[in-house]
Amino acid sequence: YRGLAERMAMRPPVSYKRFRCATPGWDNSPRRKQGADIFDGSTPELYERWLRTIIEHTLADRAGDERIVFVNAWNEWAEGNHLEPDLRWGRAYLEATKRALHLSGEPGAQSTTPERQRELQDGVARA
């Protein structure tokens, strides 16, 4: 998972419109007995770092209504890909999402300018 998050978060810009996405986890082996993709080692902290990075890239690269990031998925339990509270992590992935959206609480994160914080908060308020 760590490698996936790092690679996807740091993908270089492209010449076409691409919207970034983060995922809290992925294991489709229950649905695919052969050729399954499993990204082991997800934690709320890694997910938060990934989401925060793509939010920062989006704020820097996009304007207005194009400031969109995707999270896959809210409740894809069969593929270990959900934000909903569970027995292992509780609400940690939801809280990580909240912190990433507000750009606060990430240990070791670079500080964000007040202007960027206002831009993000304005975008969240409109959503």
PDB file of C-alpha atoms in Angstrom, residues 7 15 17 23 35 41 52 65 82 86 104 106 114 119:
ATOM      1  CA  ARG A   7       3.570   6.361  -6.735  1.00  0.00           C
ATOM      2  CA  SER A  15      -1.401  17.042 -20.987  1.00  0.00           C
ATOM      3  CA  LYS A  17      -7.455  16.665 -17.608  1.00  0.00           C
ATOM      4  CA  THR A  23      -8.117   4.787  -1.660  1.00  0.00           C
ATOM      5  CA  GLY A  35      -5.081 -12.294 -10.721  1.00  0.00           C
ATOM      6  CA  GLY A  41      -0.223  -2.402   4.871  1.00  0.00           C
ATOM      7  CA  ARG A  52      -3.413  15.358   1.584  1.00  0.00           C
ATOM      8  CA  ASP A  65     -14.989  23.636 -10.214  1.00  0.00           C
ATOM      9  CA  HIS A  82     -14.049   1.486   2.944  1.00  0.00           C
ATOM     10  CA  ASP A  86     -14.897  -0.872  11.528  1.00  0.00           C
ATOM     11  CA  SER A 104      -4.163  19.826   9.793  1.00  0.00           C
ATOM     12  CA  GLU A 106      -0.519  15.237   9.863  1.00  0.00           C
ATOM     13  CA  PRO A 114      -3.187  30.602   5.221  1.00  0.00           C
ATOM     14  CA  GLU A 119      -9.099  28.107  -0.501  1.00  0.00           C
TER      15      GLU A 119
END
